[in-house]
Structure formats: C-alpha cells, structure tokens
Coordinates of C-alpha atoms and ligand atoms in Angstrom, one line a residue:
Chain A
M13 CA 77.3 127.8 111.7
L14 CA 76.5 130.7 109.4
F15 CA 80.2 131.5 109.3
E16 CA 81.0 128.0 108.1
N17 CA 78.5 128.3 105.2
V18 CA 80.0 131.7 104.2
L19 CA 83.4 130.0 104.0
D20 CA 82.0 127.2 101.9
V21 CA 80.9 129.7 99.3
L22 CA 84.1 131.7 99.3
A23 CA 86.5 128.7 99.1
P24 CA 84.8 125.4 97.9
A25 CA 85.6 122.3 99.9
V26 CA 88.1 119.8 98.5
L27 CA 87.3 117.2 101.0
D28 CA 84.0 117.1 102.8
V29 CA 83.6 114.9 105.9
R30 CA 79.8 114.6 106.3
H31 CA 78.4 113.4 109.6
V32 CA 80.8 110.5 109.7
G33 CA 80.2 107.8 112.3
M34 CA 81.9 104.5 112.8
R35 CA 81.0 101.4 114.7
Y36 CA 82.9 98.2 115.2
E37 CA 80.2 95.8 116.3
S38 CA 78.8 97.3 119.5
R39 CA 81.6 99.8 119.9
E40 CA 81.1 103.3 118.6
V41 CA 84.4 104.7 117.6
M42 CA 83.3 107.9 115.9
R43 CA 80.1 109.9 116.0
D44 CA 78.8 112.6 113.7
I45 CA 82.2 114.0 112.6
H46 CA 81.5 116.9 110.3
F47 CA 83.9 119.3 108.7
A48 CA 85.1 120.5 105.3
L49 CA 88.6 121.1 104.1
T50 CA 89.3 124.1 101.9
A51 CA 91.9 123.9 99.1
G52 CA 95.3 124.8 100.4
D53 CA 94.5 124.3 104.0
F54 CA 96.9 122.8 106.5
V55 CA 94.7 121.1 109.0
S56 CA 96.1 119.4 112.1
I57 CA 94.0 116.9 113.9
V58 CA 94.7 116.2 117.6
G59 CA 93.0 114.1 120.1
P60 CA 93.7 111.5 122.8
S61 CA 94.9 108.1 121.6
G62 CA 92.0 105.8 120.7
C63 CA 89.7 108.6 119.9
G64 CA 89.5 107.5 116.3
K65 CA 92.1 109.7 114.5
T66 CA 93.5 106.9 112.4
T67 CA 90.0 105.6 111.6
L68 CA 88.9 109.0 110.5
L69 CA 92.0 109.4 108.3
R70 CA 91.4 106.0 106.7
A71 CA 87.9 106.9 105.9
M72 CA 89.1 110.1 104.3
A73 CA 91.6 108.0 102.3
G74 CA 88.9 105.6 101.1
L75 CA 90.5 102.7 102.9
T76 CA 87.6 102.1 105.3
E77 CA 84.0 102.9 104.7
P78 CA 82.3 104.7 107.6
T79 CA 79.1 103.0 109.0
S80 CA 77.2 106.3 108.7
G81 CA 77.8 109.6 106.9
S82 CA 80.1 110.0 104.0
V83 CA 83.4 111.5 102.8
R84 CA 83.4 113.4 99.5
F85 CA 86.2 114.6 97.4
K86 CA 84.9 117.5 95.4
D87 CA 81.7 116.1 94.0
R88 CA 82.5 112.4 94.3
E89 CA 81.8 110.2 97.3
I90 CA 84.9 108.4 98.5
R91 CA 84.3 104.7 98.8
E92 CA 87.8 103.6 97.7
P93 CA 91.2 105.3 97.4
Q94 CA 91.2 108.2 95.0
S95 CA 94.2 109.2 92.9
E96 CA 94.0 112.8 94.1
V97 CA 94.2 111.8 97.8
A98 CA 97.5 110.4 99.1
I99 CA 98.1 108.9 102.5
V100 CA 101.3 108.7 104.5
F101 CA 101.2 105.9 107.1
Q102 CA 102.6 106.2 110.6
D103 CA 104.6 103.0 110.4
Y104 CA 107.1 103.9 107.7
N105 CA 109.1 100.7 108.3
R106 CA 106.1 98.7 107.2
A107 CA 104.9 100.9 104.4
L108 CA 107.9 100.7 102.2
L109 CA 108.8 97.8 99.9
P110 CA 112.0 96.4 101.5
W111 CA 113.1 94.9 98.2
R112 CA 113.1 98.2 96.4
T113 CA 115.6 101.0 96.8
V114 CA 114.5 104.5 97.7
R115 CA 114.3 105.3 94.0
G116 CA 112.3 102.1 93.3
N117 CA 109.9 102.9 96.2
I118 CA 109.2 106.4 94.8
A119 CA 108.9 104.9 91.3
L120 CA 106.0 102.8 92.6
A121 CA 103.7 105.7 92.6
L122 CA 104.7 106.7 89.1
E123 CA 104.1 103.1 88.0
A124 CA 100.7 103.2 89.6
R125 CA 99.9 106.3 87.6
R126 CA 101.2 104.7 84.4
I127 CA 103.7 107.4 83.8
A128 CA 106.1 106.6 80.9
R129 CA 109.4 105.0 82.1
S130 CA 111.4 107.7 80.2
E131 CA 110.0 110.3 82.5
H132 CA 110.8 108.5 85.8
P133 CA 114.4 109.6 86.2
A134 CA 113.8 113.3 86.0
R135 CA 110.7 113.1 88.2
I136 CA 112.4 110.9 90.8
A137 CA 115.4 113.2 90.9
D138 CA 113.2 116.2 91.5
L139 CA 111.3 114.4 94.3
L140 CA 114.5 113.2 95.9
R141 CA 115.8 116.7 96.0
R142 CA 112.6 118.0 97.5
V143 CA 112.8 115.6 100.4
G144 CA 116.6 115.7 100.7
L145 CA 117.2 112.1 99.8
T146 CA 119.4 112.5 96.7
R147 CA 122.4 110.9 98.4
H148 CA 120.3 107.9 99.4
A149 CA 118.6 107.2 96.0
D150 CA 120.1 103.7 95.8
H151 CA 119.9 102.6 99.4
Y152 CA 117.4 100.0 100.6
P153 CA 114.9 101.1 103.3
A154 CA 116.6 98.9 105.9
Q155 CA 119.8 100.9 105.4
L156 CA 118.0 104.2 106.3
S157 CA 117.2 105.8 109.7
G158 CA 113.5 106.4 110.6
G159 CA 113.6 110.0 109.5
L160 CA 114.9 109.1 106.1
Q161 CA 112.4 106.2 105.7
Q162 CA 109.6 108.6 106.4
R163 CA 111.0 111.0 103.8
V164 CA 110.8 108.2 101.3
Q165 CA 107.1 107.7 102.1
I166 CA 106.4 111.4 101.8
A167 CA 108.2 111.5 98.4
R168 CA 106.2 108.5 97.2
A169 CA 103.0 110.3 98.3
L170 CA 104.1 113.5 96.5
A171 CA 104.9 111.4 93.4
Q172 CA 101.1 110.9 93.2
E173 CA 100.8 114.6 92.8
P174 CA 97.8 114.5 95.1
Q175 CA 95.5 117.4 95.8
V176 CA 95.1 116.2 99.4
L177 CA 97.9 114.7 101.5
L178 CA 96.7 112.7 104.6
M179 CA 99.4 112.0 107.2
D180 CA 98.9 109.8 110.3
E181 CA 101.3 110.8 113.0
P182 CA 104.1 110.7 110.5
F183 CA 106.8 112.0 112.8
G184 CA 105.5 110.4 116.0
A185 CA 108.3 107.8 116.2
L186 CA 111.1 110.2 115.4
D187 CA 113.5 112.0 117.8
A188 CA 112.9 115.7 118.6
I189 CA 115.6 117.1 116.2
T190 CA 114.7 115.0 113.2
R191 CA 111.1 115.8 113.9
Q192 CA 111.6 119.6 113.8
R193 CA 113.6 119.3 110.6
L194 CA 110.9 117.3 109.0
Q195 CA 108.3 119.8 110.2
D196 CA 110.1 122.6 108.4
E197 CA 110.7 120.5 105.3
L198 CA 107.0 119.7 105.2
L199 CA 106.0 123.3 105.5
E200 CA 108.4 124.1 102.6
I201 CA 106.8 121.4 100.5
W202 CA 103.4 122.7 101.4
S203 CA 104.2 126.3 100.4
A204 CA 105.7 125.2 97.2
T205 CA 102.7 123.2 96.1
S206 CA 99.0 123.9 96.6
T207 CA 98.4 120.5 98.3
T208 CA 95.8 120.4 101.1
M209 CA 97.4 118.8 104.1
V210 CA 95.8 116.8 106.9
F211 CA 98.2 116.1 109.6
I212 CA 97.3 113.9 112.6
T213 CA 99.5 114.2 115.7
H214 CA 99.1 113.8 119.4
D215 CA 101.7 116.5 119.9
L216 CA 99.8 119.7 120.6
E217 CA 102.8 122.0 119.8
E218 CA 103.4 120.2 116.5
A219 CA 99.7 120.7 115.6
I220 CA 99.9 124.5 116.3
Y221 CA 103.3 124.9 114.6
L222 CA 102.2 123.3 111.4
G223 CA 98.6 124.0 110.9
N224 CA 96.4 127.0 110.1
R225 CA 93.5 125.1 111.5
I226 CA 93.3 122.5 114.3
I227 CA 90.5 120.1 114.7
V228 CA 90.3 118.7 118.2
L229 CA 88.7 115.4 118.8
E230 CA 87.5 114.0 122.0
A231 CA 87.1 110.3 122.7
N232 CA 84.4 107.7 123.4
P233 CA 83.0 108.1 120.9
G234 CA 85.3 110.2 118.8
R235 CA 83.7 113.6 118.2
V236 CA 84.8 117.1 117.1
A237 CA 85.4 119.0 120.3
A238 CA 86.7 122.2 118.8
D239 CA 87.8 123.7 115.4
I240 CA 90.5 126.3 116.0
R241 CA 92.0 128.9 113.5
V242 CA 95.7 129.4 113.9
D243 CA 96.7 132.9 112.7
L244 CA 100.4 132.7 113.2
A245 CA 102.7 134.3 110.7
R246 CA 104.4 132.2 108.0
P247 CA 107.1 131.2 107.4
R248 CA 107.1 129.7 110.8
H249 CA 110.2 129.5 112.9
Q250 CA 111.0 126.8 115.4
L251 CA 112.0 129.3 118.1
T252 CA 110.1 132.5 117.5
T253 CA 106.8 130.9 116.4
R254 CA 106.8 128.7 119.5
E255 CA 107.4 131.8 121.7
D256 CA 104.7 133.8 120.1
S257 CA 101.9 134.7 122.6
R258 CA 99.2 133.5 120.3
F259 CA 101.0 130.2 120.0
L260 CA 101.0 129.9 123.8
A261 CA 97.3 130.9 124.0
I262 CA 96.3 128.2 121.6
R263 CA 98.4 125.8 123.5
H264 CA 96.6 126.7 126.7
Q265 CA 93.3 126.3 124.9
L266 CA 94.1 122.9 123.5
F267 CA 95.6 121.7 126.8
G268 CA 92.3 122.7 128.5
L269 CA 90.2 120.9 126.0
L270 CA 92.2 117.7 126.1
S271 CA 92.7 117.5 129.8
A272 CA 89.0 118.3 130.6
E273 CA 88.1 114.6 129.8
Chain B
M29 CA 142.2 82.5 102.1
N30 CA 144.3 80.6 104.6
A31 CA 141.4 80.4 106.9
R32 CA 139.3 79.0 104.1
A33 CA 141.9 76.4 103.3
A34 CA 142.2 75.4 106.9
K35 CA 138.4 75.1 107.1
A36 CA 138.3 72.9 103.9
G37 CA 141.2 70.8 105.4
R38 CA 139.3 70.2 108.6
A39 CA 136.1 69.3 106.7
A40 CA 138.1 66.7 104.7
V41 CA 139.5 64.9 107.8
F42 CA 136.4 62.9 108.7
P43 CA 135.6 61.6 105.2
L44 CA 139.3 60.7 104.6
L45 CA 139.4 58.8 108.0
L46 CA 136.2 57.0 107.0
L47 CA 137.5 56.0 103.6
G48 CA 140.9 55.0 105.1
G49 CA 139.1 52.8 107.6
W50 CA 136.9 51.3 105.0
D51 CA 139.8 50.5 102.7
G52 CA 141.8 49.0 105.6
L53 CA 138.9 46.8 106.8
A54 CA 138.1 45.7 103.3
R55 CA 141.8 44.7 102.7
A56 CA 141.7 42.7 105.9
H57 CA 138.6 41.0 104.7
A58 CA 136.7 42.3 107.7
L59 CA 133.9 43.5 105.4
P60 CA 131.7 41.6 102.9
D61 CA 133.0 41.8 99.4
S62 CA 129.7 43.3 98.3
L63 CA 130.8 46.6 99.8
S64 CA 133.8 46.9 97.4
R65 CA 136.8 49.1 98.4
P66 CA 137.5 52.8 98.0
T67 CA 140.5 52.2 95.7
T68 CA 138.4 49.9 93.4
I69 CA 135.6 52.4 93.4
V70 CA 138.0 55.2 92.4
A71 CA 139.2 53.0 89.5
A72 CA 135.5 52.4 88.4
L73 CA 134.9 56.1 88.7
V74 CA 137.9 56.9 86.5
S75 CA 137.0 54.4 83.9
T76 CA 133.3 55.4 83.7
V77 CA 134.3 59.1 83.5
A78 CA 136.8 58.2 80.8
D79 CA 134.3 56.3 78.6
G80 CA 131.6 59.1 79.1
S81 CA 129.0 56.7 80.5
L82 CA 128.9 58.4 83.9
W83 CA 128.4 61.8 82.4
A84 CA 125.6 60.6 80.2
M85 CA 123.8 59.0 83.2
A86 CA 124.3 62.0 85.5
G87 CA 123.1 64.2 82.6
Q88 CA 119.9 62.2 82.2
T89 CA 119.1 62.3 85.9
L90 CA 119.9 66.0 86.1
I91 CA 117.8 66.9 83.1
A92 CA 114.8 64.8 84.2
A93 CA 115.0 66.1 87.8
A94 CA 115.3 69.7 86.6
A95 CA 112.5 69.4 84.1
G96 CA 110.1 67.9 86.7
W97 CA 111.3 70.4 89.3
A98 CA 110.6 73.4 87.0
L99 CA 107.2 72.0 85.9
G100 CA 106.0 71.2 89.4
S101 CA 107.3 74.4 90.9
L102 CA 105.7 76.6 88.2
L103 CA 102.3 75.0 88.7
A104 CA 102.8 75.1 92.5
I105 CA 103.7 78.8 92.6
G106 CA 100.6 79.6 90.6
A107 CA 98.4 77.4 92.8
G108 CA 100.2 78.8 96.0
I109 CA 99.4 82.4 95.0
A110 CA 95.7 81.5 94.4
I111 CA 95.5 79.7 97.7
G112 CA 97.5 82.3 99.6
T113 CA 95.6 85.3 98.3
T114 CA 92.0 83.9 98.1
P115 CA 90.4 82.6 101.3
V116 CA 87.7 80.9 99.3
V117 CA 90.2 78.9 97.3
R118 CA 92.0 78.2 100.5
S119 CA 88.9 76.8 102.3
I120 CA 87.9 74.7 99.3
V121 CA 91.3 73.1 98.3
G122 CA 93.1 73.3 101.6
P123 CA 91.9 70.1 103.2
A124 CA 92.2 68.1 100.0
L125 CA 95.7 69.4 99.6
E126 CA 96.7 68.2 103.1
L127 CA 95.4 64.7 102.3
M128 CA 97.2 64.6 98.9
R129 CA 100.4 65.8 100.5
S130 CA 100.5 62.9 102.9
V131 CA 100.7 60.3 100.0
P132 CA 104.4 59.4 99.6
P133 CA 105.1 60.3 95.9
V134 CA 107.1 57.2 95.5
A135 CA 104.0 55.1 96.3
L136 CA 102.4 56.5 93.2
I137 CA 105.0 55.2 90.8
P138 CA 103.1 51.9 90.2
V139 CA 99.9 53.9 89.5
A140 CA 101.7 56.3 87.2
L141 CA 103.4 53.3 85.5
L142 CA 100.0 52.0 84.5
A143 CA 98.9 55.3 83.1
L144 CA 102.1 56.4 81.4
G145 CA 104.2 53.4 80.9
L146 CA 108.0 53.3 81.3
G147 CA 110.0 56.2 80.2
P148 CA 111.2 59.8 80.8
K149 CA 107.7 61.2 80.8
L150 CA 106.9 59.1 83.8
E151 CA 110.0 60.3 85.6
I152 CA 109.4 64.0 84.9
L153 CA 105.8 63.8 86.0
M154 CA 106.7 61.9 89.2
V155 CA 109.2 64.6 90.1
A156 CA 106.8 67.3 89.2
F157 CA 104.1 65.7 91.4
A158 CA 106.5 65.3 94.4
V159 CA 107.9 68.8 94.1
F160 CA 104.4 70.4 93.8
W161 CA 103.5 69.9 97.5
P162 CA 106.4 71.6 99.3
V163 CA 106.4 74.5 96.8
V164 CA 102.7 75.0 97.0
L165 CA 102.8 75.1 100.8
F166 CA 105.8 77.4 101.0
T167 CA 104.3 79.7 98.4
A168 CA 100.9 79.9 100.1
A169 CA 102.7 80.6 103.4
G170 CA 104.9 83.2 101.9
V171 CA 102.0 84.9 100.2
R172 CA 100.0 85.0 103.4
S173 CA 102.9 86.4 105.4
I174 CA 102.9 89.7 103.5
D175 CA 102.4 92.6 105.8
A176 CA 98.8 93.9 105.6
R177 CA 100.2 97.4 105.5
L178 CA 101.9 96.7 102.2
L179 CA 98.6 95.5 100.7
E180 CA 97.1 98.7 101.9
V181 CA 99.8 100.7 100.1
A182 CA 98.9 98.7 97.0
R183 CA 95.3 99.7 97.5
A184 CA 96.0 103.3 98.2
L185 CA 98.1 103.5 95.0
R186 CA 95.2 101.9 93.2
F187 CA 97.1 99.0 91.7
G188 CA 95.0 96.3 90.0
A189 CA 95.1 92.6 91.0
A190 CA 97.8 91.6 88.5
Q191 CA 100.1 94.5 89.4
R192 CA 99.5 93.9 93.1
I193 CA 100.7 90.3 92.7
L194 CA 103.6 91.2 90.6
H195 CA 104.9 94.2 92.6
F196 CA 103.8 93.3 96.1
V197 CA 102.8 89.7 96.7
L198 CA 105.4 87.8 94.8
P199 CA 108.4 89.8 96.0
A200 CA 107.1 89.6 99.6
A201 CA 106.8 85.8 99.2
A202 CA 110.0 85.3 97.2
A203 CA 112.3 84.5 100.1
T204 CA 109.9 81.9 101.4
I205 CA 109.2 80.5 97.9
A206 CA 113.0 80.2 97.5
V207 CA 113.3 78.0 100.6
G208 CA 110.5 75.8 99.1
L209 CA 112.3 75.6 95.8
R210 CA 115.5 74.4 97.6
V211 CA 113.6 71.7 99.5
A212 CA 112.0 70.7 96.3
A213 CA 115.3 70.4 94.5
G214 CA 116.6 67.8 97.0
L215 CA 113.3 66.0 96.7
A216 CA 113.5 66.1 92.9
L217 CA 116.8 64.2 92.8
V218 CA 115.5 61.6 95.3
V219 CA 112.3 61.0 93.2
A220 CA 114.1 61.0 89.9
V221 CA 116.6 58.4 91.0
T222 CA 113.9 56.3 92.7
T223 CA 111.8 56.4 89.5
E224 CA 114.9 55.4 87.5
I225 CA 115.5 52.4 89.7
I226 CA 111.9 51.2 89.5
A227 CA 110.4 52.4 86.2
N228 CA 112.7 54.3 83.9
P229 CA 115.8 52.6 82.6
S230 CA 118.1 55.6 82.4
G231 CA 120.2 57.9 84.5
L232 CA 122.1 57.2 87.7
G233 CA 119.2 55.4 89.3
Y234 CA 119.3 52.8 86.5
G235 CA 123.1 52.7 86.7
I236 CA 122.9 51.8 90.4
A237 CA 120.2 49.2 89.9
F238 CA 122.1 47.7 86.9
A239 CA 125.4 47.6 88.8
S240 CA 123.7 45.9 91.7
T241 CA 122.3 43.1 89.5
A242 CA 125.5 42.9 87.6
L243 CA 127.4 42.4 90.9
R244 CA 129.5 45.4 90.3
P245 CA 129.6 47.2 93.8
D246 CA 132.4 49.4 92.6
L247 CA 130.3 50.8 89.8
M248 CA 127.4 51.2 92.2
F249 CA 129.4 53.2 94.7
A250 CA 130.9 55.3 91.9
D251 CA 127.3 56.2 90.8
L252 CA 126.3 57.0 94.4
F253 CA 129.3 59.2 94.8
V254 CA 128.4 61.2 91.7
L255 CA 124.8 61.4 92.9
A256 CA 126.0 62.9 96.2
L257 CA 128.1 65.4 94.3
L258 CA 125.1 66.3 92.2
G259 CA 122.9 66.9 95.2
F260 CA 125.6 68.9 96.9
G261 CA 126.3 71.0 93.7
V262 CA 122.6 71.8 93.1
N263 CA 122.1 72.9 96.7
A264 CA 125.2 75.1 96.6
L265 CA 124.0 76.7 93.4
L266 CA 120.6 77.4 94.8
V267 CA 122.1 78.8 98.0
A268 CA 124.3 81.1 96.0
A269 CA 121.3 82.3 93.9
Q270 CA 119.3 82.9 97.0
R271 CA 122.1 85.1 98.5
R272 CA 122.3 87.2 95.4
L273 CA 118.5 87.6 94.9
F274 CA 117.8 88.5 98.5
A275 CA 120.7 90.8 99.3
W276 CA 118.1 93.5 100.2
A277 CA 117.0 91.4 103.2
R278 CA 120.4 91.8 104.8
R279 CA 121.3 95.1 106.5
Ligands
LIG311 N1 89.4 97.2 112.7 C1 89.0 97.5 114.0 N2 88.2 96.7 114.7 C2 87.8 97.0 115.9 N3 88.1 98.1 116.6 C3 88.9 99.0 115.9 C4 89.4 98.7 114.6 N4 90.2 99.8 114.2 C5 90.2 100.6 115.3 N5 89.4 100.1 116.3 C6 89.2 100.8 117.6 O1 88.7 102.1 117.3 C7 89.3 103.0 118.3 C8 89.9 104.2 117.5 O2 91.1 103.7 116.9 P1 92.1 104.6 116.1 O3 91.3 105.2 115.0 O4 93.3 103.8 115.8 O5 92.5 105.7 117.2 P2 93.7 106.7 117.3 O6 94.3 106.8 115.9 O7 93.0 108.1 117.6 O8 94.6 106.3 118.4 C9 90.2 102.2 119.1 O9 89.6 102.0 120.4 C10 90.5 101.0 118.4 O10 90.7 99.9 119.3
LIG312 MG1 96.3 106.3 115.3

C-alpha cells in the first residue's frame, strides 16, 4: 500500500480507477476495483471470461458509468468518452464502417477531431505505414482479413492521438501467426509513442509478453486478484522472451492464480 | 454477348407468342372488338409517337410521379430517421402511422379533390402521400437495424447528433431506404395514373380514360404499352443506381 502511494508521487496517474463497482440489477459484476495507470505503462488485464474485463474497459472508456466508484482521467472524472482515451473493440468486423474504405475509416477519427481536410492525406499515409496497411488503403473492410481489419481499427484509434489506448481482446479472434505479428507491431507503436496501453486478453502468455504490468481479475464478482510487475527486457522477442525463466515464473504464478478458483 | 442475346431471345418468346395468338384470334373474330388487335395498336402507337402526343402524355405522368415521389420520399426519410432513432417519437407516432398506412391512398382522391380541386397539384400530393408510407417504414427499419457497435464507435469518437446521423445512421440505413424508394417508385406511377384517370385531366391516365370513352381501344392499349415501358425503365434505372451506390456491400 505504501509502495503504491510512493509510485503515485513519482509518476502521476493518467487513468485512475477508484473503487469501481458495477451491478446489473441484482447481479454484481465488479466489486471495488482500484488501481492507477502511470503514463507510458503497458498494462495487461487477464481474468476468466465473464469476470467483467469488458465492463471495466468500457467504464474506463466512458461508455458505461459504474454503479459505484469512479474513473478519472488526470483530474477529470470520466462520465462520457474523452478525446484523450481511445478504445479498440474486440469485434473489428462490427466496429468498422463497411461503406468506407480503409482510408475513409481512418479519416473518421480525423473528422471527429475536426482536423483540416488538407492535412488528412499526409496523416493517413503515416498511420497506414505504421500499421502496415499502405497497400490496402482503398480496400473496403469486407475485402480484408481479420488481422488487417483489426489493424484498421488500431490505426483509427491512433488517429485520435490518444494518451491512453484501451484494447479489448483485440487479437483474440486471430490465428497464432497473425497474432504474434500484431503483438510485435503493437509493441513497436507503443515504443514509438508515449501512449499508455491497456490490453485485455485471456491469453496469459500474451499478457506477459506485452505488458510491464499485469492486473489479474477473479470472477463473481470481478475483483483484482493480483497486480504483477513484469521486468522482462525490451525489445521483446517472440522466442527468447517466452523462454526467459522470469517469463515462465510469471506464467506459473498467473496459472496458479487463475486455476485456484 | 452471345449468351446475352440468347437470353433476350428467350425472354421475347412468350410475349411474341401471346401477341401472335391475340392477333390471330382477333382476326378470326374470336375476341370482342373492344380488345383491338396488336397490329392496329402498333399503328396507333406509331401515329401518336409521330404527332408527339404520346411523348407529351408520358412526360406529364413521369414528371408528376417523379415530383410526388421526391417530395413524399424526402419527408418520409426525415420522419423515418426521427422515428428510427428516437424511441419516444416511435411510441407516440407509431400506432397512428400503422393506422394511416392502412388507408388505401386512392380512396383519398375524392377527399383531396374537395380540398385541392382538379389539377397537377392534386396528383403530386396524392403520389407524395402514397409514397410516404413505404419510405417511412423502410427508413425507420433501416435506421433501427444499425449495429449497436457502430453507434458506440460514434460515441467513442465523440460525434454530435448531426454527424452521427450523417456518417453512421444514414449510410447504414441507405441500402434499406433504397429498397423503399424502389417500392415507392412503382407505387408513384400507379397512383399518378389513377389520379389522372379520376381527377387530373393530363398524362397517360387521362389518355387511357379518354381513349376508352372515345371507343379507341387501339389508343388505349398504346398508352398502356408505354406505361408498362415507363415502369420497366424506371425500375431498371433504380436497380442500376442501387448497384453502383452499394458496391461496398458486395465482397
Ligand atoms: N449490459 C449488461 N446487462 C446485464 N449483464 C451484463 C451486461 N454487460 C455485461 N453483463 C454481465 O457482466 C458479466 C461480465 O461481463 P464482461 O464484462 O463482458 O466479462 P468479460 O469481458 O470478462 O468476459 C457477465 O456475466 C455478463 O453477462
Ligand atoms: Mg469481454
């Protein structure tokens, strides 16, 4: 507890989740979830399905109001979506406008920010390059594979130039190879920007590979079961990082936490 | 190209057989004279095309139908968006709408006649009224069918109501609205011609009514033929427009 407060002083919180609880009628979905995100953090959130991960992320995005507690961005209470906080939904095939091309979907975020049309081409070109979509700029979402569609959603979120990027199992529906490639691309984007990342996954290895902190939730109601530091060297490497003894130790720890239920 | 020609050829077989049978039976006096004969009808068609009267009538009908269709559709799309996006509006006007919709538009011609008198204004408003219902229903259904996730994307990006409708709701509903507009176009022609027969002495409807009282079945059938062509042409045009506009929906 004392340690937490010291950290707060050293690196001020960007996003502050304060004793958040959530009920749907008589059903308690989250109870007293409390943690703070420091600027530049890469936080993975893991937990069994139904433990409230999506609900928590939506509260952090300002899409749902918690029934108790609050979420603050810097000194502002989040009650509705904030321009500094972007969200990437799990279901990329539903989150893109099917009538707009890749370029048009990315432009949406620029339009939302009222950025001058004349600036769009250069910004879009840069975003396309960062997520490796340059060749697909004029394709419609339906013409793209799942991995490419999720890249479009990530590019659109980056176009918001957010300080916090929230992602809900973004790679959950992708095949293993595509998934690993996107993990590395995401880490590159993260190291090139100072964006604070919140990454929900049910894949323990993915959580360790990406994060420098893992928040473990347990279910019924959703609570924080553990908050783990990940001190693995960066840049991470798909083979060597996953073979690192500390990686395996954390994996054991997470496995124990999640199968204890 | 050959396949297309063959297809067109096959499509022509049935109408040609029908016309041949009709002509044969009429020549053998097996049909009442009031049904005329294809060859006489073609002659009437040629002469009315030549003196320009057929074009003028077709033009009057088409313009009135198009004007009423545009007016009714525009109002209906606005109303449909309000109904589709706002539950309060939906619960207030929904039941009344269902009731109004079940009044056959043609039954209102006598009522409108009292209020507006004979003339093109009556025709346009009748068409607009008739067209309003299918378009409002298709629009409201299209608007409501938008994926909740897309509305959440609009919220997350902090779009205002007007932008949300413009960039999310309307495009999402467009394909459904287009179906409504096509249904409405067919209806527009029907109501335009009916109004012309009953209450507005112009266009093909009046032409048909006039030919009937003047005992000129050949003219009557010539007008009907043009009317069929008009309906066919309008539909083909709208189908082509739909294809172009919604290319994104096809993989
Ligand atoms: N809008 C809602 N109404 C009622 N129950 C909900 C709603 N949203 C989520 N829940 C319930 O809350 C629990 C947590 O859901 P969710 O946050 O989606 O979990 P996770 O993302 O961890 O799988 C689930 O049991 C789910 O059924
Ligand atoms: Mg979830």
